[in-house]
mmCIF file of C-alpha atoms in Angstrom:
data_model
loop_
_atom_site.group_PDB
_atom_site.id
_atom_site.type_symbol
_atom_site.label_atom_id
_atom_site.label_comp_id
_atom_site.label_asym_id
_atom_site.label_seq_id
_atom_site.Cartn_x
_atom_site.Cartn_y
_atom_site.Cartn_z
ATOM 1 C CA MET A 21 -16.683 -13.885 33.588
ATOM 2 C CA ALA A 22 -13.638 -12.593 31.672
ATOM 3 C CA GLU A 23 -14.269 -10.028 28.928
ATOM 4 C CA SER A 24 -13.432 -10.926 25.345
ATOM 5 C CA TYR A 25 -10.480 -9.214 23.653
ATOM 6 C CA LYS A 26 -10.789 -7.488 20.289
ATOM 7 C CA HIS A 27 -7.793 -6.835 18.033
ATOM 8 C CA ARG A 28 -8.119 -3.580 16.109
ATOM 9 C CA ALA A 29 -7.766 -3.243 12.357
ATOM 10 C CA VAL A 30 -4.362 -1.761 11.530
ATOM 11 C CA PRO A 31 -3.771 0.584 8.553
ATOM 12 C CA ALA A 32 -1.268 -0.791 6.048
ATOM 13 C CA LEU A 33 1.122 2.145 6.468
ATOM 14 C CA ASP A 34 1.605 1.138 10.108
ATOM 15 C CA VAL A 35 3.162 -2.136 8.944
ATOM 16 C CA PHE A 36 4.443 -2.037 5.361
ATOM 17 C CA LYS A 37 7.245 -0.059 3.732
ATOM 18 C CA PRO A 38 5.767 3.189 2.282
ATOM 19 C CA ASP A 39 7.120 2.729 -1.270
ATOM 20 C CA ILE A 40 6.705 -1.041 -1.517
ATOM 21 C CA PHE A 41 4.678 -0.686 -4.746
ATOM 22 C CA LYS A 42 6.526 2.253 -6.304
ATOM 23 C CA ASP A 43 6.135 2.214 -10.112
ATOM 24 C CA LYS A 44 3.560 -0.598 -9.995
ATOM 25 C CA VAL A 45 0.241 -0.317 -11.865
ATOM 26 C CA VAL A 46 -2.952 -1.994 -10.653
ATOM 27 C CA PHE A 47 -6.079 -2.591 -12.758
ATOM 28 C CA VAL A 48 -9.163 -2.959 -10.549
ATOM 29 C CA THR A 49 -12.686 -4.039 -11.487
ATOM 30 C CA GLY A 50 -15.174 -2.843 -8.909
ATOM 31 C CA GLY A 51 -12.597 -0.273 -7.847
ATOM 32 C CA GLY A 52 -15.042 2.607 -7.605
ATOM 33 C CA SER A 53 -16.553 1.568 -4.296
ATOM 34 C CA GLY A 54 -16.521 -0.800 -1.338
ATOM 35 C CA ILE A 55 -13.720 -3.207 -0.558
ATOM 36 C CA CYS A 56 -11.948 -2.732 -3.884
ATOM 37 C CA TYR A 57 -11.877 1.050 -3.478
ATOM 38 C CA ALA A 58 -10.248 0.613 -0.063
ATOM 39 C CA VAL A 59 -7.711 -1.888 -1.396
ATOM 40 C CA THR A 60 -6.892 0.422 -4.299
ATOM 41 C CA GLU A 61 -6.413 3.372 -1.954
ATOM 42 C CA THR A 62 -4.024 1.343 0.190
ATOM 43 C CA LEU A 63 -1.967 0.188 -2.798
ATOM 44 C CA MET A 64 -1.755 3.777 -4.013
ATOM 45 C CA ARG A 65 -0.618 5.016 -0.603
ATOM 46 C CA LEU A 66 2.173 2.448 -0.932
ATOM 47 C CA GLY A 67 3.270 3.818 -4.319
ATOM 48 C CA ALA A 68 1.072 2.190 -6.963
ATOM 49 C CA LYS A 69 -0.854 3.886 -9.767
ATOM 50 C CA ALA A 70 -4.344 2.612 -10.523
ATOM 51 C CA ALA A 71 -6.929 2.174 -13.262
ATOM 52 C CA ILE A 72 -10.364 1.565 -11.780
ATOM 53 C CA VAL A 73 -13.161 -0.115 -13.711
ATOM 54 C CA GLY A 74 -16.928 0.226 -13.327
ATOM 55 C CA ARG A 75 -20.060 0.770 -15.365
ATOM 56 C CA ASN A 76 -21.031 4.237 -14.094
ATOM 57 C CA ALA A 77 -18.518 6.543 -15.790
ATOM 58 C CA GLU A 78 -19.423 9.669 -13.837
ATOM 59 C CA ARG A 79 -19.220 7.948 -10.452
ATOM 60 C CA LEU A 80 -15.993 6.251 -11.519
ATOM 61 C CA ARG A 81 -14.346 9.559 -12.447
ATOM 62 C CA GLY A 82 -15.333 10.960 -9.055
ATOM 63 C CA ALA A 83 -13.803 7.935 -7.332
ATOM 64 C CA ALA A 84 -10.581 8.264 -9.345
ATOM 65 C CA ASP A 85 -10.293 11.944 -8.423
ATOM 66 C CA SER A 86 -10.854 11.143 -4.747
ATOM 67 C CA LEU A 87 -8.243 8.394 -4.803
ATOM 68 C CA SER A 88 -5.682 10.651 -6.450
ATOM 69 C CA LYS A 89 -6.251 13.483 -3.965
ATOM 70 C CA ALA A 90 -6.182 11.184 -0.935
ATOM 71 C CA THR A 91 -3.002 9.356 -1.873
ATOM 72 C CA GLN A 92 -0.897 11.832 -3.901
ATOM 73 C CA SER A 93 -0.617 9.059 -6.491
ATOM 74 C CA GLN A 94 -2.550 8.755 -9.758
ATOM 75 C CA ALA A 95 -5.807 6.938 -10.484
ATOM 76 C CA ILE A 96 -7.680 6.989 -13.775
ATOM 77 C CA ALA A 97 -11.254 5.979 -14.553
ATOM 78 C CA THR A 98 -11.557 3.316 -17.260
ATOM 79 C CA PRO A 99 -15.298 2.625 -17.620
ATOM 80 C CA ALA A 100 -16.298 -0.878 -18.671
ATOM 81 C CA ASP A 101 -18.889 -3.590 -18.102
ATOM 82 C CA VAL A 102 -17.126 -6.799 -17.036
ATOM 83 C CA ARG A 103 -19.830 -8.815 -18.823
ATOM 84 C CA LYS A 104 -18.616 -7.376 -22.152
ATOM 85 C CA ILE A 105 -15.010 -8.208 -22.909
ATOM 86 C CA GLU A 106 -14.677 -5.581 -25.636
ATOM 87 C CA THR A 107 -15.274 -2.838 -23.063
ATOM 88 C CA LEU A 108 -12.598 -4.345 -20.816
ATOM 89 C CA GLN A 109 -10.183 -4.506 -23.740
ATOM 90 C CA HIS A 110 -10.767 -0.801 -24.254
ATOM 91 C CA ALA A 111 -10.135 -0.155 -20.542
ATOM 92 C CA VAL A 112 -6.869 -2.080 -20.765
ATOM 93 C CA LYS A 113 -5.865 -0.016 -23.814
ATOM 94 C CA GLN A 114 -6.539 3.194 -21.869
ATOM 95 C CA THR A 115 -4.439 1.904 -18.978
ATOM 96 C CA ILE A 116 -1.492 1.038 -21.206
ATOM 97 C CA GLU A 117 -1.691 4.404 -22.961
ATOM 98 C CA GLN A 118 -1.604 6.169 -19.594
ATOM 99 C CA PHE A 119 0.782 4.022 -17.560
ATOM 100 C CA GLY A 120 2.568 1.756 -20.052
ATOM 101 C CA LYS A 121 1.918 -1.544 -18.261
ATOM 102 C CA ILE A 122 -0.221 -3.537 -15.831
ATOM 103 C CA ASP A 123 1.442 -5.299 -12.895
ATOM 104 C CA PHE A 124 -1.497 -6.245 -10.691
ATOM 105 C CA VAL A 125 -5.109 -7.084 -11.482
ATOM 106 C CA ILE A 126 -7.888 -7.172 -8.901
ATOM 107 C CA CYS A 127 -11.040 -8.949 -10.076
ATOM 108 C CA GLY A 128 -13.554 -7.454 -7.688
ATOM 109 C CA ALA A 129 -16.734 -6.659 -9.611
ATOM 110 C CA ALA A 130 -19.610 -8.550 -7.984
ATOM 111 C CA GLY A 131 -23.364 -8.807 -7.716
ATOM 112 C CA ASN A 132 -25.420 -10.275 -4.899
ATOM 113 C CA PHE A 133 -28.838 -10.269 -3.272
ATOM 114 C CA MET A 134 -30.725 -12.458 -0.829
ATOM 115 C CA ALA A 135 -33.132 -14.892 -2.480
ATOM 116 C CA PRO A 136 -34.280 -18.452 -1.869
ATOM 117 C CA ILE A 137 -33.951 -20.662 -4.932
ATOM 118 C CA GLU A 138 -37.736 -20.724 -5.385
ATOM 119 C CA GLY A 139 -37.678 -16.932 -5.687
ATOM 120 C CA LEU A 140 -34.619 -16.817 -7.964
ATOM 121 C CA SER A 141 -35.408 -16.331 -11.634
ATOM 122 C CA PRO A 142 -33.084 -17.734 -14.308
ATOM 123 C CA ASN A 143 -32.314 -14.164 -15.342
ATOM 124 C CA ALA A 144 -31.360 -13.147 -11.792
ATOM 125 C CA PHE A 145 -29.114 -16.217 -11.431
ATOM 126 C CA ARG A 146 -27.520 -15.520 -14.812
ATOM 127 C CA THR A 147 -26.860 -11.880 -13.916
ATOM 128 C CA VAL A 148 -24.914 -12.757 -10.760
ATOM 129 C CA VAL A 149 -22.897 -15.451 -12.533
ATOM 130 C CA GLU A 150 -22.162 -13.131 -15.454
ATOM 131 C CA ILE A 151 -20.871 -10.349 -13.214
ATOM 132 C CA ASP A 152 -18.905 -12.505 -10.767
ATOM 133 C CA LEU A 153 -17.634 -15.452 -12.819
ATOM 134 C CA LEU A 154 -17.841 -14.445 -16.473
ATOM 135 C CA GLY A 155 -16.670 -10.977 -15.445
ATOM 136 C CA THR A 156 -13.591 -12.489 -13.802
ATOM 137 C CA PHE A 157 -12.847 -14.596 -16.879
ATOM 138 C CA ASN A 158 -13.271 -11.585 -19.174
ATOM 139 C CA THR A 159 -10.977 -9.491 -16.979
ATOM 140 C CA VAL A 160 -8.324 -12.196 -17.069
ATOM 141 C CA ARG A 161 -8.546 -12.577 -20.852
ATOM 142 C CA ALA A 162 -8.410 -8.821 -21.422
ATOM 143 C CA THR A 163 -5.340 -8.319 -19.191
ATOM 144 C CA MET A 164 -3.461 -11.599 -19.577
ATOM 145 C CA GLU A 165 -0.889 -10.581 -22.167
ATOM 146 C CA GLU A 166 0.075 -7.459 -20.221
ATOM 147 C CA VAL A 167 0.339 -9.342 -16.915
ATOM 148 C CA LYS A 168 2.532 -11.999 -18.550
ATOM 149 C CA LYS A 169 4.881 -9.246 -19.719
ATOM 150 C CA SER A 170 5.206 -7.826 -16.210
ATOM 151 C CA HIS A 171 5.307 -11.243 -14.476
ATOM 152 C CA GLY A 172 2.497 -9.836 -12.382
ATOM 153 C CA ASN A 173 -0.302 -10.953 -10.106
ATOM 154 C CA TYR A 174 -4.025 -11.618 -10.098
ATOM 155 C CA LEU A 175 -6.117 -11.204 -6.985
ATOM 156 C CA HIS A 176 -9.745 -12.322 -7.005
ATOM 157 C CA ILE A 177 -12.175 -11.103 -4.357
ATOM 158 C CA SER A 178 -14.071 -14.280 -3.537
ATOM 159 C CA ALA A 179 -16.262 -15.203 -0.541
ATOM 160 C CA THR A 180 -16.874 -17.972 1.993
ATOM 161 C CA LEU A 181 -20.533 -18.395 1.034
ATOM 162 C CA HIS A 182 -19.981 -21.638 -0.872
ATOM 163 C CA TYR A 183 -18.086 -23.426 1.890
ATOM 164 C CA SER A 184 -21.466 -24.720 3.029
ATOM 165 C CA GLY A 185 -24.983 -24.793 1.645
ATOM 166 C CA LEU A 186 -25.952 -21.281 2.710
ATOM 167 C CA PRO A 187 -29.680 -20.520 2.384
ATOM 168 C CA TRP A 188 -30.730 -17.673 0.092
ATOM 169 C CA GLN A 189 -27.248 -17.415 -1.472
ATOM 170 C CA ALA A 190 -27.312 -19.979 -4.298
ATOM 171 C CA ALA A 191 -26.318 -17.609 -7.120
ATOM 172 C CA PRO A 192 -23.297 -15.896 -5.525
ATOM 173 C CA SER A 193 -22.217 -19.187 -3.946
ATOM 174 C CA ALA A 194 -22.132 -20.894 -7.334
ATOM 175 C CA ALA A 195 -20.386 -17.916 -8.939
ATOM 176 C CA LYS A 196 -17.691 -17.568 -6.270
ATOM 177 C CA ALA A 197 -16.991 -21.313 -6.320
ATOM 178 C CA GLY A 198 -16.298 -20.866 -10.018
ATOM 179 C CA VAL A 199 -14.008 -17.909 -9.317
ATOM 180 C CA ASP A 200 -11.963 -20.028 -6.903
ATOM 181 C CA ALA A 201 -11.617 -22.784 -9.508
ATOM 182 C CA LEU A 202 -10.701 -20.302 -12.236
ATOM 183 C CA SER A 203 -7.990 -18.759 -10.050
ATOM 184 C CA ALA A 204 -6.448 -22.171 -9.417
ATOM 185 C CA ALA A 205 -6.395 -22.977 -13.147
ATOM 186 C CA LEU A 206 -4.895 -19.571 -13.862
ATOM 187 C CA ALA A 207 -2.146 -20.177 -11.313
ATOM 188 C CA VAL A 208 -1.204 -23.424 -13.028
ATOM 189 C CA GLU A 209 -1.361 -22.144 -16.599
ATOM 190 C CA LEU A 210 0.407 -18.827 -16.013
ATOM 191 C CA GLY A 211 2.864 -19.909 -13.319
ATOM 192 C CA PRO A 212 5.617 -20.657 -15.881
ATOM 193 C CA TYR A 213 5.317 -17.020 -17.035
ATOM 194 C CA GLY A 214 6.013 -15.801 -13.503
ATOM 195 C CA VAL A 215 2.369 -14.876 -12.914
ATOM 196 C CA ARG A 216 0.636 -15.619 -9.615
ATOM 197 C CA SER A 217 -3.105 -15.894 -8.967
ATOM 198 C CA ASN A 218 -4.740 -15.958 -5.529
ATOM 199 C CA CYS A 219 -8.104 -15.290 -3.913
ATOM 200 C CA ILE A 220 -9.098 -13.382 -0.817
ATOM 201 C CA ALA A 221 -12.332 -14.595 0.767
ATOM 202 C CA PRO A 222 -13.599 -11.800 3.024
ATOM 203 C CA GLY A 223 -15.971 -12.332 5.902
ATOM 204 C CA LEU A 224 -18.487 -9.659 6.863
ATOM 205 C CA ILE A 225 -16.858 -6.269 6.315
ATOM 206 C CA ALA A 226 -18.357 -3.154 7.881
ATOM 207 C CA GLY A 227 -19.582 -0.385 5.616
ATOM 208 C CA THR A 228 -20.050 -2.555 2.544
ATOM 209 C CA GLU A 229 -23.114 -3.368 0.485
ATOM 210 C CA GLY A 230 -22.517 -7.046 1.156
ATOM 211 C CA ALA A 231 -22.732 -6.614 4.932
ATOM 212 C CA ASP A 232 -25.837 -4.462 4.585
ATOM 213 C CA ARG A 233 -27.541 -7.152 2.540
ATOM 214 C CA LEU A 234 -26.429 -10.267 4.388
ATOM 215 C CA VAL A 235 -26.944 -9.275 8.035
ATOM 216 C CA PRO A 236 -30.585 -9.517 9.143
ATOM 217 C CA GLN A 237 -31.893 -6.191 10.409
ATOM 218 C CA GLY A 238 -31.339 -5.805 14.140
ATOM 219 C CA GLN A 239 -29.156 -8.934 14.387
ATOM 220 C CA ASP A 240 -25.669 -7.404 14.711
ATOM 221 C CA GLU A 241 -25.024 -8.931 18.141
ATOM 222 C CA MET A 242 -26.113 -12.350 16.937
ATOM 223 C CA VAL A 243 -23.642 -12.119 14.052
ATOM 224 C CA LEU A 244 -20.780 -11.281 16.440
ATOM 225 C CA GLY A 245 -21.505 -14.542 18.203
ATOM 226 C CA PHE A 246 -20.194 -16.374 15.131
ATOM 227 C CA MET A 247 -16.843 -14.518 15.147
ATOM 228 C CA PRO A 248 -13.969 -15.820 17.311
ATOM 229 C CA MET A 249 -12.137 -12.469 16.950
ATOM 230 C CA GLN A 250 -15.225 -10.697 18.332
ATOM 231 C CA ARG A 251 -15.577 -7.892 15.800
ATOM 232 C CA ILE A 252 -16.889 -7.185 12.333
ATOM 233 C CA GLY A 253 -14.156 -6.973 9.721
ATOM 234 C CA GLN A 254 -12.854 -3.643 8.417
ATOM 235 C CA LYS A 255 -11.769 -2.760 4.904
ATOM 236 C CA ASP A 256 -8.205 -2.355 6.214
ATOM 237 C CA ASP A 257 -8.216 -6.071 7.064
ATOM 238 C CA ILE A 258 -8.758 -6.959 3.405
ATOM 239 C CA ALA A 259 -6.371 -4.279 2.146
ATOM 240 C CA ASN A 260 -3.564 -5.627 4.338
ATOM 241 C CA ALA A 261 -4.108 -9.143 3.029
ATOM 242 C CA ALA A 262 -3.975 -7.802 -0.529
ATOM 243 C CA VAL A 263 -0.719 -5.959 0.163
ATOM 244 C CA TYR A 264 0.847 -9.167 1.418
ATOM 245 C CA LEU A 265 -0.307 -11.267 -1.542
ATOM 246 C CA PHE A 266 0.916 -8.679 -4.066
ATOM 247 C CA SER A 267 4.244 -8.233 -2.297
ATOM 248 C CA GLU A 268 7.443 -10.168 -2.936
ATOM 249 C CA ALA A 269 6.994 -11.753 0.499
ATOM 250 C CA ALA A 270 4.330 -13.925 -1.151
ATOM 251 C CA SER A 271 6.379 -14.779 -4.249
ATOM 252 C CA TRP A 272 5.979 -18.539 -3.684
ATOM 253 C CA ILE A 273 2.246 -18.371 -2.970
ATOM 254 C CA THR A 274 -0.134 -19.007 -5.847
ATOM 255 C CA GLY A 275 -3.409 -20.798 -6.455
ATOM 256 C CA GLN A 276 -4.440 -20.206 -2.835
ATOM 257 C CA ILE A 277 -7.498 -18.807 -1.063
ATOM 258 C CA LEU A 278 -6.811 -16.571 1.929
ATOM 259 C CA VAL A 279 -9.866 -16.417 4.188
ATOM 260 C CA VAL A 280 -10.007 -13.108 6.074
ATOM 261 C CA ASP A 281 -13.017 -13.398 8.359
ATOM 262 C CA GLY A 282 -11.916 -13.318 11.999
ATOM 263 C CA GLY A 283 -12.293 -17.076 12.211
ATOM 264 C CA SER A 284 -16.037 -17.109 11.563
ATOM 265 C CA VAL A 285 -15.620 -19.769 8.859
ATOM 266 C CA HIS A 286 -15.285 -22.231 11.722
ATOM 267 C CA PHE A 287 -18.818 -21.399 12.860
ATOM 268 C CA ARG A 288 -20.493 -22.158 9.557
ATOM 269 C CA GLY A 289 -24.220 -21.735 9.616
ATOM 270 C CA PRO A 290 -26.995 -19.525 8.274
ATOM 271 C CA PHE A 291 -27.757 -16.144 9.803
ATOM 272 C CA LEU A 292 -31.405 -17.109 9.260
ATOM 273 C CA PRO A 293 -33.534 -19.392 11.445
ATOM 274 C CA TYR A 294 -33.346 -22.899 9.992
ATOM 275 C CA PRO A 295 -35.380 -24.724 8.716
ATOM 276 C CA ASP A 296 -38.107 -22.067 9.093
ATOM 277 C CA SER A 297 -36.389 -19.716 6.627
ATOM 278 C CA VAL A 298 -36.685 -22.275 3.823
ATOM 279 C CA LEU A 299 -40.067 -23.692 4.749
ATOM 280 C CA ASP A 300 -41.762 -20.297 5.057
ATOM 281 C CA THR A 301 -39.548 -17.830 3.174
ATOM 282 C CA LYS A 302 -42.033 -14.953 3.038
ATOM 283 C CA SER A 303 -42.116 -14.690 6.828
ATOM 284 C CA PHE A 304 -38.478 -13.610 6.822
ATOM 285 C CA LYS A 305 -38.494 -11.226 3.860
ATOM 286 C CA SER A 306 -38.777 -8.195 6.164
ATOM 287 C CA LEU A 307 -35.324 -8.958 7.601
ATOM 288 C CA PHE A 308 -33.775 -8.332 4.170
ATOM 289 C CA PRO A 309 -35.401 -5.341 2.414
ATOM 290 C CA GLY A 310 -33.469 -5.980 -0.824
ATOM 291 C CA SER A 311 -34.256 -9.689 -1.063
ATOM 292 C CA LYS A 312 -36.011 -11.311 -4.030
ATOM 293 C CA MET A 313 -39.066 -13.512 -3.687
#
């Protein structure tokens, strides 16, 4: 039998012009860790300056220092809670005082955990929706006037969870579906101002909290069986997609959702045994240590 072929993840600097984002400023919620940290680092290596947003001020300052040292560009920490628009407005004010403008906005703050609906409290559901969906709306409202001035871009980090009825993912599925709809409305309303709005929907990305939570323990090989490209995604895969969507090469692309998942969206199905995982939820709790019951 022939062996499967695996494309490698390619760093952005191997493909894109080094100063493609010279003098650009990016405002990033969730920029202190995970996918958004990696995207921010890539944009900075390509010339951008960054303001990263998160709730933990000390951790955020450490992340900003690391980004600045790694890229020879400048990142600042602008602490805020995306659920509270006044804190985002303050973060925007700090960004303008430091850099004078905002060209790009990445709405990447997110919350997620595994839980069947019967184990999902109203407060837990509300928390995920407030971080993912309300947080995206608040970020847009806080930055909108500055992005209109720069004829800039919004990029929302979405997901593929809601493309089917995925067990144990009701809250983030509902929230990300709302993010997709909000991005489309934003594209229509702000298009005449020269502003674009798009989503990236990542698949499973190695080294992220999302992958740690969503993959059942000991089931890595099973998960690969759902991926036509035969590998788990890397943060570089998402960063490269972001570079393209922010670049002038995508100047006629708005209101779209770019799925970056190695083709696994075409093998939609739960990573849990079905229907056993919904008929006897407690039997599968051990596969997801952080799940709610």
